[in-house]
């Protein structure tokens, strides 16, 4: 298990944007680049701020060289992941902010354009809460899970499948790629059963089976599947499925190279009271030990369990990354440094 302090290049970005980003790109890197700076270590380092700073004037050879240099540094990572499937769970702060949403969509489209095969699995908590309020239903949660009675389940399905899913498909299309919107019910992609806590949680389900047959031709054709986490049991009853859990099961079923969970935290911390104790990389044995020692707790436990289960089923790595950091997907996939915690087998 590798414990490190936050990357120093994030200090400036943290002050300017997100509350607790752990590492990211050096905002001064592009501006400071000169034609003689041809030998560097590390991967692609880019952020919204640095891209904006690097916008060239027509007679700016240094700025032009900067952009070419960034692309050149990304090449080894593009070659490594070309043709590989990566499953991204999308939700939290990255879904609430229009700016972060645009960043995630652009990242997905870029990854698709350079030869990766992204699959997007999404929740939609804030949007669900808004629509529940419109019909006079007060949202309730137990242990971080939404209490889902019959009325709530109807709203969840309408919002996730009919609204959020199609909005994401449209945004991906506008950004220049093609997407296909699905939910767990389509082609029996996900089969569900009631949660063990069904008496208190209602129609909250677990995944019992994944049939990825519908996904293979979509992915092979270069489209991006966008999956809402509503599924049905054998009798056709709809269930609300935790998006992290669904993403992990789908990643295993399609043989993904990577699983990435976008969250509202920087990753796993060695000390939950110390934001600077980010664990950059840990193996399955190490993260299990952290759970047993109480270093991982609360809402992080189901995320870690989801990652461990996906790796046990053949996914090579699983990362818990900070969705509040602009371009966190690119940082995690196209750099050595990453932007959260990577769990390995």
mmCIF file of C-alpha atoms in Angstrom:
data_model
loop_
_atom_site.group_PDB
_atom_site.id
_atom_site.type_symbol
_atom_site.label_atom_id
_atom_site.label_comp_id
_atom_site.label_asym_id
_atom_site.label_seq_id
_atom_site.Cartn_x
_atom_site.Cartn_y
_atom_site.Cartn_z
ATOM 1 C CA UNK A 1 0.000 0.000 0.000
ATOM 2 C CA UNK A 2 1.412 3.336 -1.043
ATOM 3 C CA UNK A 3 0.629 6.359 1.123
ATOM 4 C CA UNK A 4 1.521 9.761 -0.183
ATOM 5 C CA UNK A 5 0.808 13.368 0.489
ATOM 6 C CA UNK A 6 -1.172 15.421 -2.010
ATOM 7 C CA UNK A 7 0.643 16.325 -5.173
ATOM 8 C CA UNK A 8 2.047 19.839 -4.731
ATOM 9 C CA UNK A 9 0.645 20.960 -8.055
ATOM 10 C CA UNK A 10 -2.838 20.770 -6.629
ATOM 11 C CA UNK A 11 -2.317 23.466 -4.032
ATOM 12 C CA UNK A 12 -3.109 26.288 -6.397
ATOM 13 C CA UNK A 13 -6.067 24.484 -7.914
ATOM 14 C CA UNK A 14 -7.505 23.700 -4.511
ATOM 15 C CA UNK A 15 -7.489 27.329 -3.481
ATOM 16 C CA UNK A 16 -9.199 28.369 -6.669
ATOM 17 C CA UNK A 17 -11.847 25.706 -7.107
ATOM 18 C CA UNK A 18 -12.637 22.572 -5.144
ATOM 19 C CA UNK A 19 -12.660 22.061 -1.377
ATOM 20 C CA UNK A 20 -10.237 19.165 -1.010
ATOM 21 C CA UNK A 21 -8.681 18.062 -4.291
ATOM 22 C CA UNK A 22 -5.715 15.826 -3.704
ATOM 23 C CA UNK A 23 -3.707 16.233 -6.793
ATOM 24 C CA UNK A 24 -4.114 17.467 -10.260
ATOM 25 C CA UNK A 25 -2.311 19.477 -12.829
ATOM 26 C CA UNK A 26 0.222 22.137 -12.434
ATOM 27 C CA UNK A 27 -1.523 25.317 -13.535
ATOM 28 C CA UNK A 28 1.822 26.966 -14.254
ATOM 29 C CA UNK A 29 3.143 24.085 -16.271
ATOM 30 C CA UNK A 30 1.924 25.169 -19.674
ATOM 31 C CA UNK A 31 2.737 28.821 -19.146
ATOM 32 C CA UNK A 32 6.249 27.975 -17.987
ATOM 33 C CA UNK A 33 6.992 25.608 -20.843
ATOM 34 C CA UNK A 34 9.699 26.679 -23.259
ATOM 35 C CA UNK A 35 10.889 24.974 -26.454
ATOM 36 C CA UNK A 36 13.975 23.721 -24.603
ATOM 37 C CA UNK A 37 11.902 21.844 -22.016
ATOM 38 C CA UNK A 38 11.811 18.642 -23.998
ATOM 39 C CA UNK A 39 12.597 16.096 -21.253
ATOM 40 C CA UNK A 40 9.957 15.556 -18.577
ATOM 41 C CA UNK A 41 8.688 12.779 -16.364
ATOM 42 C CA UNK A 42 5.096 11.885 -15.542
ATOM 43 C CA UNK A 43 2.000 11.916 -17.659
ATOM 44 C CA UNK A 44 -0.318 14.427 -19.209
ATOM 45 C CA UNK A 45 -0.932 17.357 -16.886
ATOM 46 C CA UNK A 46 -3.846 19.504 -17.856
ATOM 47 C CA UNK A 47 -6.730 21.251 -16.120
ATOM 48 C CA UNK A 48 -9.429 23.671 -17.061
ATOM 49 C CA UNK A 49 -7.285 26.519 -15.748
ATOM 50 C CA UNK A 50 -4.157 25.468 -17.612
ATOM 51 C CA UNK A 51 -6.019 24.934 -20.863
ATOM 52 C CA UNK A 52 -7.560 28.379 -20.565
ATOM 53 C CA UNK A 53 -4.157 29.878 -19.822
ATOM 54 C CA UNK A 54 -2.662 28.146 -22.835
ATOM 55 C CA UNK A 55 -5.077 29.547 -25.416
ATOM 56 C CA UNK A 56 -2.668 30.955 -27.982
ATOM 57 C CA UNK A 57 -2.607 34.152 -29.941
ATOM 58 C CA UNK A 58 -2.011 33.619 -33.659
ATOM 59 C CA UNK A 59 1.702 34.337 -33.123
ATOM 60 C CA UNK A 60 2.313 32.237 -30.019
ATOM 61 C CA UNK A 61 4.657 29.355 -30.869
ATOM 62 C CA UNK A 62 5.208 28.555 -27.187
ATOM 63 C CA UNK A 63 1.480 28.067 -26.607
ATOM 64 C CA UNK A 64 1.203 25.926 -29.743
ATOM 65 C CA UNK A 65 4.146 23.825 -28.606
ATOM 66 C CA UNK A 66 2.494 23.423 -25.205
ATOM 67 C CA UNK A 67 -0.586 21.846 -26.734
ATOM 68 C CA UNK A 68 1.468 19.508 -28.886
ATOM 69 C CA UNK A 69 3.575 18.584 -25.869
ATOM 70 C CA UNK A 70 0.487 17.676 -23.835
ATOM 71 C CA UNK A 71 -0.756 15.401 -26.607
ATOM 72 C CA UNK A 72 2.668 13.794 -26.904
ATOM 73 C CA UNK A 73 2.802 13.001 -23.200
ATOM 74 C CA UNK A 74 -0.634 11.356 -23.396
ATOM 75 C CA UNK A 75 0.479 8.966 -26.146
ATOM 76 C CA UNK A 76 1.769 6.096 -23.933
ATOM 77 C CA UNK A 77 -1.465 6.092 -21.955
ATOM 78 C CA UNK A 78 -3.607 6.186 -25.077
ATOM 79 C CA UNK A 79 -1.644 3.257 -26.482
ATOM 80 C CA UNK A 80 -1.995 1.330 -23.220
ATOM 81 C CA UNK A 81 -5.774 1.708 -23.042
ATOM 82 C CA UNK A 82 -6.707 1.763 -26.721
ATOM 83 C CA UNK A 83 -9.508 -0.732 -27.313
ATOM 84 C CA UNK A 84 -10.014 -1.264 -23.573
ATOM 85 C CA UNK A 85 -13.373 -0.834 -21.879
ATOM 86 C CA UNK A 86 -13.590 1.535 -18.919
ATOM 87 C CA UNK A 87 -16.743 1.774 -16.805
ATOM 88 C CA UNK A 88 -17.454 5.122 -15.154
ATOM 89 C CA UNK A 89 -19.984 5.609 -12.379
ATOM 90 C CA UNK A 90 -21.234 9.180 -12.552
ATOM 91 C CA UNK A 91 -23.036 11.007 -9.749
ATOM 92 C CA UNK A 92 -22.592 13.333 -6.795
ATOM 93 C CA UNK A 93 -21.195 16.854 -7.138
ATOM 94 C CA UNK A 94 -20.103 16.191 -10.721
ATOM 95 C CA UNK A 95 -23.776 15.789 -11.598
ATOM 96 C CA UNK A 96 -24.990 18.876 -9.708
ATOM 97 C CA UNK A 97 -22.600 21.384 -11.279
ATOM 98 C CA UNK A 98 -23.168 22.266 -14.935
ATOM 99 C CA UNK A 99 -19.456 23.059 -15.305
ATOM 100 C CA UNK A 100 -18.354 19.721 -13.857
ATOM 101 C CA UNK A 101 -20.986 17.896 -15.888
ATOM 102 C CA UNK A 102 -19.625 19.439 -19.068
ATOM 103 C CA UNK A 103 -16.105 18.419 -17.996
ATOM 104 C CA UNK A 104 -17.139 14.788 -17.465
ATOM 105 C CA UNK A 105 -18.951 14.626 -20.795
ATOM 106 C CA UNK A 106 -15.984 16.114 -22.684
ATOM 107 C CA UNK A 107 -13.643 13.674 -20.980
ATOM 108 C CA UNK A 108 -15.818 10.723 -21.995
ATOM 109 C CA UNK A 109 -15.999 11.896 -25.572
ATOM 110 C CA UNK A 110 -12.240 12.476 -25.723
ATOM 111 C CA UNK A 111 -11.565 8.994 -24.359
ATOM 112 C CA UNK A 112 -13.906 7.538 -26.962
ATOM 113 C CA UNK A 113 -12.260 9.514 -29.754
ATOM 114 C CA UNK A 114 -8.763 8.245 -28.891
ATOM 115 C CA UNK A 115 -9.826 4.616 -28.919
ATOM 116 C CA UNK A 116 -11.028 3.758 -25.423
ATOM 117 C CA UNK A 117 -14.459 2.238 -24.929
ATOM 118 C CA UNK A 118 -16.233 4.089 -22.110
ATOM 119 C CA UNK A 119 -19.439 2.909 -20.466
ATOM 120 C CA UNK A 120 -21.304 5.431 -18.307
ATOM 121 C CA UNK A 121 -23.412 4.248 -15.361
ATOM 122 C CA UNK A 122 -25.304 7.005 -13.575
ATOM 123 C CA UNK A 123 -27.465 7.844 -10.618
ATOM 124 C CA UNK A 124 -29.451 11.045 -10.224
ATOM 125 C CA UNK A 125 -30.103 11.742 -6.562
ATOM 126 C CA UNK A 126 -30.510 15.542 -6.688
ATOM 127 C CA UNK A 127 -32.905 15.364 -9.640
ATOM 128 C CA UNK A 128 -34.946 12.647 -7.926
ATOM 129 C CA UNK A 129 -35.246 14.751 -4.772
ATOM 130 C CA UNK A 130 -36.434 17.722 -6.816
ATOM 131 C CA UNK A 131 -39.209 15.718 -8.483
ATOM 132 C CA UNK A 132 -40.256 14.047 -5.250
ATOM 133 C CA UNK A 133 -40.740 17.519 -3.787
ATOM 134 C CA UNK A 134 -43.008 18.391 -6.728
ATOM 135 C CA UNK A 135 -45.335 15.509 -5.897
ATOM 136 C CA UNK A 136 -45.219 16.218 -2.175
ATOM 137 C CA UNK A 137 -43.007 13.315 -1.072
ATOM 138 C CA UNK A 138 -40.276 13.927 1.495
ATOM 139 C CA UNK A 139 -37.076 11.974 0.606
ATOM 140 C CA UNK A 140 -35.940 9.562 3.310
ATOM 141 C CA UNK A 141 -32.628 7.765 3.686
ATOM 142 C CA UNK A 142 -31.384 4.943 5.897
ATOM 143 C CA UNK A 143 -27.669 4.127 6.061
ATOM 144 C CA UNK A 144 -27.103 6.199 2.950
ATOM 145 C CA UNK A 145 -29.727 4.345 0.896
ATOM 146 C CA UNK A 146 -32.939 5.919 -0.359
ATOM 147 C CA UNK A 147 -36.120 4.558 1.213
ATOM 148 C CA UNK A 148 -38.123 3.638 -1.893
ATOM 149 C CA UNK A 149 -41.839 3.065 -1.490
ATOM 150 C CA UNK A 150 -44.120 2.502 -4.480
ATOM 151 C CA UNK A 151 -44.605 6.222 -5.218
ATOM 152 C CA UNK A 152 -40.888 6.948 -4.849
ATOM 153 C CA UNK A 153 -40.004 4.022 -7.121
ATOM 154 C CA UNK A 154 -42.279 5.406 -9.820
ATOM 155 C CA UNK A 155 -40.602 8.817 -9.575
ATOM 156 C CA UNK A 156 -37.110 7.252 -9.496
ATOM 157 C CA UNK A 157 -37.781 5.338 -12.699
ATOM 158 C CA UNK A 158 -39.316 8.305 -14.504
ATOM 159 C CA UNK A 159 -36.471 10.653 -13.521
ATOM 160 C CA UNK A 160 -33.501 8.308 -13.999
ATOM 161 C CA UNK A 161 -34.676 6.569 -17.164
ATOM 162 C CA UNK A 162 -36.825 9.213 -18.818
ATOM 163 C CA UNK A 163 -35.048 12.426 -17.910
ATOM 164 C CA UNK A 164 -31.477 12.141 -16.604
ATOM 165 C CA UNK A 165 -30.511 9.307 -18.934
ATOM 166 C CA UNK A 166 -31.734 11.090 -22.057
ATOM 167 C CA UNK A 167 -30.146 14.368 -21.008
ATOM 168 C CA UNK A 168 -26.769 12.639 -20.737
ATOM 169 C CA UNK A 169 -27.241 10.975 -24.123
ATOM 170 C CA UNK A 170 -28.024 14.373 -25.655
ATOM 171 C CA UNK A 171 -25.006 16.020 -24.029
ATOM 172 C CA UNK A 172 -22.689 13.307 -25.342
ATOM 173 C CA UNK A 173 -24.139 13.733 -28.826
ATOM 174 C CA UNK A 174 -23.670 17.498 -28.650
ATOM 175 C CA UNK A 175 -20.043 16.948 -27.626
ATOM 176 C CA UNK A 176 -19.389 14.961 -30.785
ATOM 177 C CA UNK A 177 -19.836 11.280 -29.891
ATOM 178 C CA UNK A 178 -22.808 8.933 -30.096
ATOM 179 C CA UNK A 179 -24.481 7.408 -27.065
ATOM 180 C CA UNK A 180 -27.214 4.846 -26.463
ATOM 181 C CA UNK A 181 -29.407 5.244 -23.391
ATOM 182 C CA UNK A 182 -30.394 2.120 -21.479
ATOM 183 C CA UNK A 183 -31.598 1.010 -18.074
ATOM 184 C CA UNK A 184 -31.197 -2.301 -16.306
ATOM 185 C CA UNK A 185 -34.572 -3.475 -17.624
ATOM 186 C CA UNK A 186 -33.510 -3.224 -21.273
ATOM 187 C CA UNK A 187 -32.655 -6.639 -22.751
ATOM 188 C CA UNK A 188 -32.526 -7.902 -19.149
ATOM 189 C CA UNK A 189 -29.219 -6.146 -18.705
ATOM 190 C CA UNK A 190 -29.637 -6.259 -14.912
ATOM 191 C CA UNK A 191 -31.808 -8.643 -12.944
ATOM 192 C CA UNK A 192 -32.610 -7.584 -9.399
ATOM 193 C CA UNK A 193 -33.868 -9.004 -6.136
ATOM 194 C CA UNK A 194 -35.026 -7.222 -2.972
ATOM 195 C CA UNK A 195 -32.394 -5.917 -0.588
ATOM 196 C CA UNK A 196 -32.034 -7.882 2.677
ATOM 197 C CA UNK A 197 -33.329 -4.693 4.333
ATOM 198 C CA UNK A 198 -36.421 -4.556 2.106
ATOM 199 C CA UNK A 199 -38.723 -4.230 5.100
ATOM 200 C CA UNK A 200 -37.246 -0.819 5.913
ATOM 201 C CA UNK A 201 -35.937 0.262 2.495
ATOM 202 C CA UNK A 202 -38.793 -0.768 0.214
ATOM 203 C CA UNK A 203 -37.970 -1.280 -3.455
ATOM 204 C CA UNK A 204 -34.195 -1.055 -3.096
ATOM 205 C CA UNK A 205 -32.634 -3.984 -4.904
ATOM 206 C CA UNK A 206 -29.466 -5.951 -5.379
ATOM 207 C CA UNK A 207 -28.054 -7.208 -8.670
ATOM 208 C CA UNK A 208 -28.400 -10.958 -9.078
ATOM 209 C CA UNK A 209 -27.394 -11.253 -12.723
ATOM 210 C CA UNK A 210 -25.884 -9.160 -15.504
ATOM 211 C CA UNK A 211 -26.473 -10.047 -19.154
ATOM 212 C CA UNK A 212 -24.109 -7.816 -21.166
ATOM 213 C CA UNK A 213 -25.210 -9.159 -24.567
ATOM 214 C CA UNK A 214 -26.924 -5.870 -25.444
ATOM 215 C CA UNK A 215 -23.791 -3.895 -24.582
ATOM 216 C CA UNK A 216 -21.260 -5.730 -26.747
ATOM 217 C CA UNK A 217 -22.505 -4.530 -30.172
ATOM 218 C CA UNK A 218 -22.993 -0.996 -28.849
ATOM 219 C CA UNK A 219 -19.438 -0.833 -27.498
ATOM 220 C CA UNK A 220 -17.963 -2.537 -30.579
ATOM 221 C CA UNK A 221 -19.661 0.039 -32.819
ATOM 222 C CA UNK A 222 -17.945 2.900 -31.005
ATOM 223 C CA UNK A 223 -21.040 4.145 -29.186
ATOM 224 C CA UNK A 224 -21.104 5.013 -25.490
ATOM 225 C CA UNK A 225 -23.682 3.078 -23.441
ATOM 226 C CA UNK A 226 -25.361 5.294 -20.834
ATOM 227 C CA UNK A 227 -27.035 3.143 -18.201
ATOM 228 C CA UNK A 228 -29.628 4.174 -15.607
ATOM 229 C CA UNK A 229 -29.615 1.935 -12.563
ATOM 230 C CA UNK A 230 -33.236 0.783 -12.504
ATOM 231 C CA UNK A 231 -33.747 -2.973 -12.830
ATOM 232 C CA UNK A 232 -36.528 -5.543 -12.462
ATOM 233 C CA UNK A 233 -36.786 -8.897 -10.744
ATOM 234 C CA UNK A 234 -37.973 -12.112 -12.393
ATOM 235 C CA UNK A 235 -41.601 -11.039 -11.887
ATOM 236 C CA UNK A 236 -41.076 -7.614 -13.462
ATOM 237 C CA UNK A 237 -41.106 -5.565 -10.249
ATOM 238 C CA UNK A 238 -38.893 -2.491 -10.579
ATOM 239 C CA UNK A 239 -36.088 -1.799 -8.110
ATOM 240 C CA UNK A 240 -33.776 1.102 -7.425
ATOM 241 C CA UNK A 241 -30.176 -0.165 -7.619
ATOM 242 C CA UNK A 242 -27.200 1.556 -6.019
ATOM 243 C CA UNK A 243 -25.203 3.055 -8.902
ATOM 244 C CA UNK A 244 -21.792 2.090 -7.469
ATOM 245 C CA UNK A 245 -22.900 -1.530 -7.121
ATOM 246 C CA UNK A 246 -24.397 -1.613 -10.622
ATOM 247 C CA UNK A 247 -21.255 -0.100 -12.149
ATOM 248 C CA UNK A 248 -19.040 -2.706 -10.481
ATOM 249 C CA UNK A 249 -21.178 -5.604 -11.666
ATOM 250 C CA UNK A 250 -21.365 -4.230 -15.208
ATOM 251 C CA UNK A 251 -17.594 -3.662 -15.281
ATOM 252 C CA UNK A 252 -17.018 -7.302 -14.368
ATOM 253 C CA UNK A 253 -19.559 -8.561 -16.903
ATOM 254 C CA UNK A 254 -18.037 -6.667 -19.854
ATOM 255 C CA UNK A 255 -14.443 -7.469 -18.873
ATOM 256 C CA UNK A 256 -13.514 -3.845 -18.216
ATOM 257 C CA UNK A 257 -9.928 -2.784 -17.797
ATOM 258 C CA UNK A 258 -10.857 -0.114 -15.259
ATOM 259 C CA UNK A 259 -13.734 0.820 -13.007
ATOM 260 C CA UNK A 260 -13.895 4.473 -11.958
ATOM 261 C CA UNK A 261 -16.257 5.766 -9.266
ATOM 262 C CA UNK A 262 -16.739 9.530 -9.332
ATOM 263 C CA UNK A 263 -17.400 10.645 -5.759
ATOM 264 C CA UNK A 264 -17.564 13.756 -3.574
ATOM 265 C CA UNK A 265 -14.369 12.856 -1.707
ATOM 266 C CA UNK A 266 -10.737 12.777 -2.716
ATOM 267 C CA UNK A 267 -10.417 9.004 -2.276
ATOM 268 C CA UNK A 268 -9.461 6.706 0.599
ATOM 269 C CA UNK A 269 -7.682 8.429 3.471
ATOM 270 C CA UNK A 270 -5.213 6.672 5.753
ATOM 271 C CA UNK A 271 -6.543 8.911 8.513
ATOM 272 C CA UNK A 272 -10.177 9.923 8.089
ATOM 273 C CA UNK A 273 -9.498 13.098 10.072
ATOM 274 C CA UNK A 274 -6.552 14.135 7.893
ATOM 275 C CA UNK A 275 -7.483 15.262 4.353
ATOM 276 C CA UNK A 276 -3.783 15.168 3.480
ATOM 277 C CA UNK A 277 -3.449 11.413 4.061
ATOM 278 C CA UNK A 278 -4.729 10.298 0.661
ATOM 279 C CA UNK A 279 -3.867 6.718 -0.242
ATOM 280 C CA UNK A 280 -2.844 6.875 -3.886
ATOM 281 C CA UNK A 281 -2.667 3.118 -4.473
ATOM 282 C CA UNK A 282 -3.531 0.066 -2.394
ATOM 283 C CA UNK A 283 -4.067 -3.612 -3.150
ATOM 284 C CA UNK A 284 -7.126 -5.619 -2.166
ATOM 285 C CA UNK A 285 -5.447 -7.102 0.903
ATOM 286 C CA UNK A 286 -4.394 -3.658 2.054
ATOM 287 C CA UNK A 287 -7.804 -2.068 1.670
ATOM 288 C CA UNK A 288 -9.465 -4.983 3.471
ATOM 289 C CA UNK A 289 -7.035 -4.456 6.314
ATOM 290 C CA UNK A 290 -7.956 -0.766 6.418
ATOM 291 C CA UNK A 291 -11.648 -1.662 6.687
ATOM 292 C CA UNK A 292 -10.950 -4.157 9.473
ATOM 293 C CA UNK A 293 -8.909 -1.531 11.363
ATOM 294 C CA UNK A 294 -11.698 1.028 11.055
ATOM 295 C CA UNK A 295 -9.690 3.349 8.815
ATOM 296 C CA UNK A 296 -12.363 3.040 6.131
ATOM 297 C CA UNK A 297 -15.894 3.632 7.341
ATOM 298 C CA UNK A 298 -19.263 5.161 6.605
ATOM 299 C CA UNK A 299 -20.253 5.630 2.996
ATOM 300 C CA UNK A 300 -16.784 4.645 1.786
ATOM 301 C CA UNK A 301 -17.272 1.001 2.824
ATOM 302 C CA UNK A 302 -19.828 0.083 0.108
ATOM 303 C CA UNK A 303 -17.670 1.827 -2.505
ATOM 304 C CA UNK A 304 -14.620 -0.164 -1.424
ATOM 305 C CA UNK A 305 -16.622 -3.398 -1.361
ATOM 306 C CA UNK A 306 -17.883 -2.657 -4.854
ATOM 307 C CA UNK A 307 -14.301 -2.158 -6.104
ATOM 308 C CA UNK A 308 -13.006 -5.295 -4.383
ATOM 309 C CA UNK A 309 -15.816 -7.395 -5.823
ATOM 310 C CA UNK A 310 -15.188 -6.041 -9.343
ATOM 311 C CA UNK A 311 -11.470 -6.851 -9.104
ATOM 312 C CA UNK A 312 -12.261 -10.350 -7.809
ATOM 313 C CA UNK A 313 -14.323 -10.844 -10.980
ATOM 314 C CA UNK A 314 -11.543 -9.817 -13.339
ATOM 315 C CA UNK A 315 -11.486 -6.007 -13.540
ATOM 316 C CA UNK A 316 -7.805 -5.023 -13.450
ATOM 317 C CA UNK A 317 -8.048 -1.852 -11.367
ATOM 318 C CA UNK A 318 -10.762 0.160 -9.652
ATOM 319 C CA UNK A 319 -10.385 3.819 -8.718
ATOM 320 C CA UNK A 320 -12.308 6.048 -6.338
ATOM 321 C CA UNK A 321 -11.740 9.558 -7.645
ATOM 322 C CA UNK A 322 -12.793 13.086 -6.785
ATOM 323 C CA UNK A 323 -15.512 14.149 -9.202
ATOM 324 C CA UNK A 324 -15.185 17.730 -7.969
ATOM 325 C CA UNK A 325 -11.814 18.044 -9.714
ATOM 326 C CA UNK A 326 -12.218 19.196 -13.330
ATOM 327 C CA UNK A 327 -11.126 16.538 -15.837
ATOM 328 C CA UNK A 328 -10.607 13.980 -13.079
ATOM 329 C CA UNK A 329 -11.259 11.164 -15.569
ATOM 330 C CA UNK A 330 -8.425 12.271 -17.820
ATOM 331 C CA UNK A 331 -6.136 12.741 -14.848
ATOM 332 C CA UNK A 332 -6.829 9.215 -13.640
ATOM 333 C CA UNK A 333 -6.504 7.468 -16.994
ATOM 334 C CA UNK A 334 -3.963 9.562 -18.900
ATOM 335 C CA UNK A 335 -1.434 10.413 -16.176
ATOM 336 C CA UNK A 336 0.878 8.568 -13.819
ATOM 337 C CA UNK A 337 -0.280 10.601 -10.855
ATOM 338 C CA UNK A 338 -4.030 10.008 -11.083
ATOM 339 C CA UNK A 339 -6.525 11.893 -8.982
ATOM 340 C CA UNK A 340 -7.748 9.570 -6.242
ATOM 341 C CA UNK A 341 -7.205 6.065 -4.881
ATOM 342 C CA UNK A 342 -6.521 3.143 -7.202
ATOM 343 C CA UNK A 343 -7.228 -0.358 -5.888
ATOM 344 C CA UNK A 344 -5.343 -3.204 -7.544
ATOM 345 C CA UNK A 345 -5.633 -6.979 -7.368
#
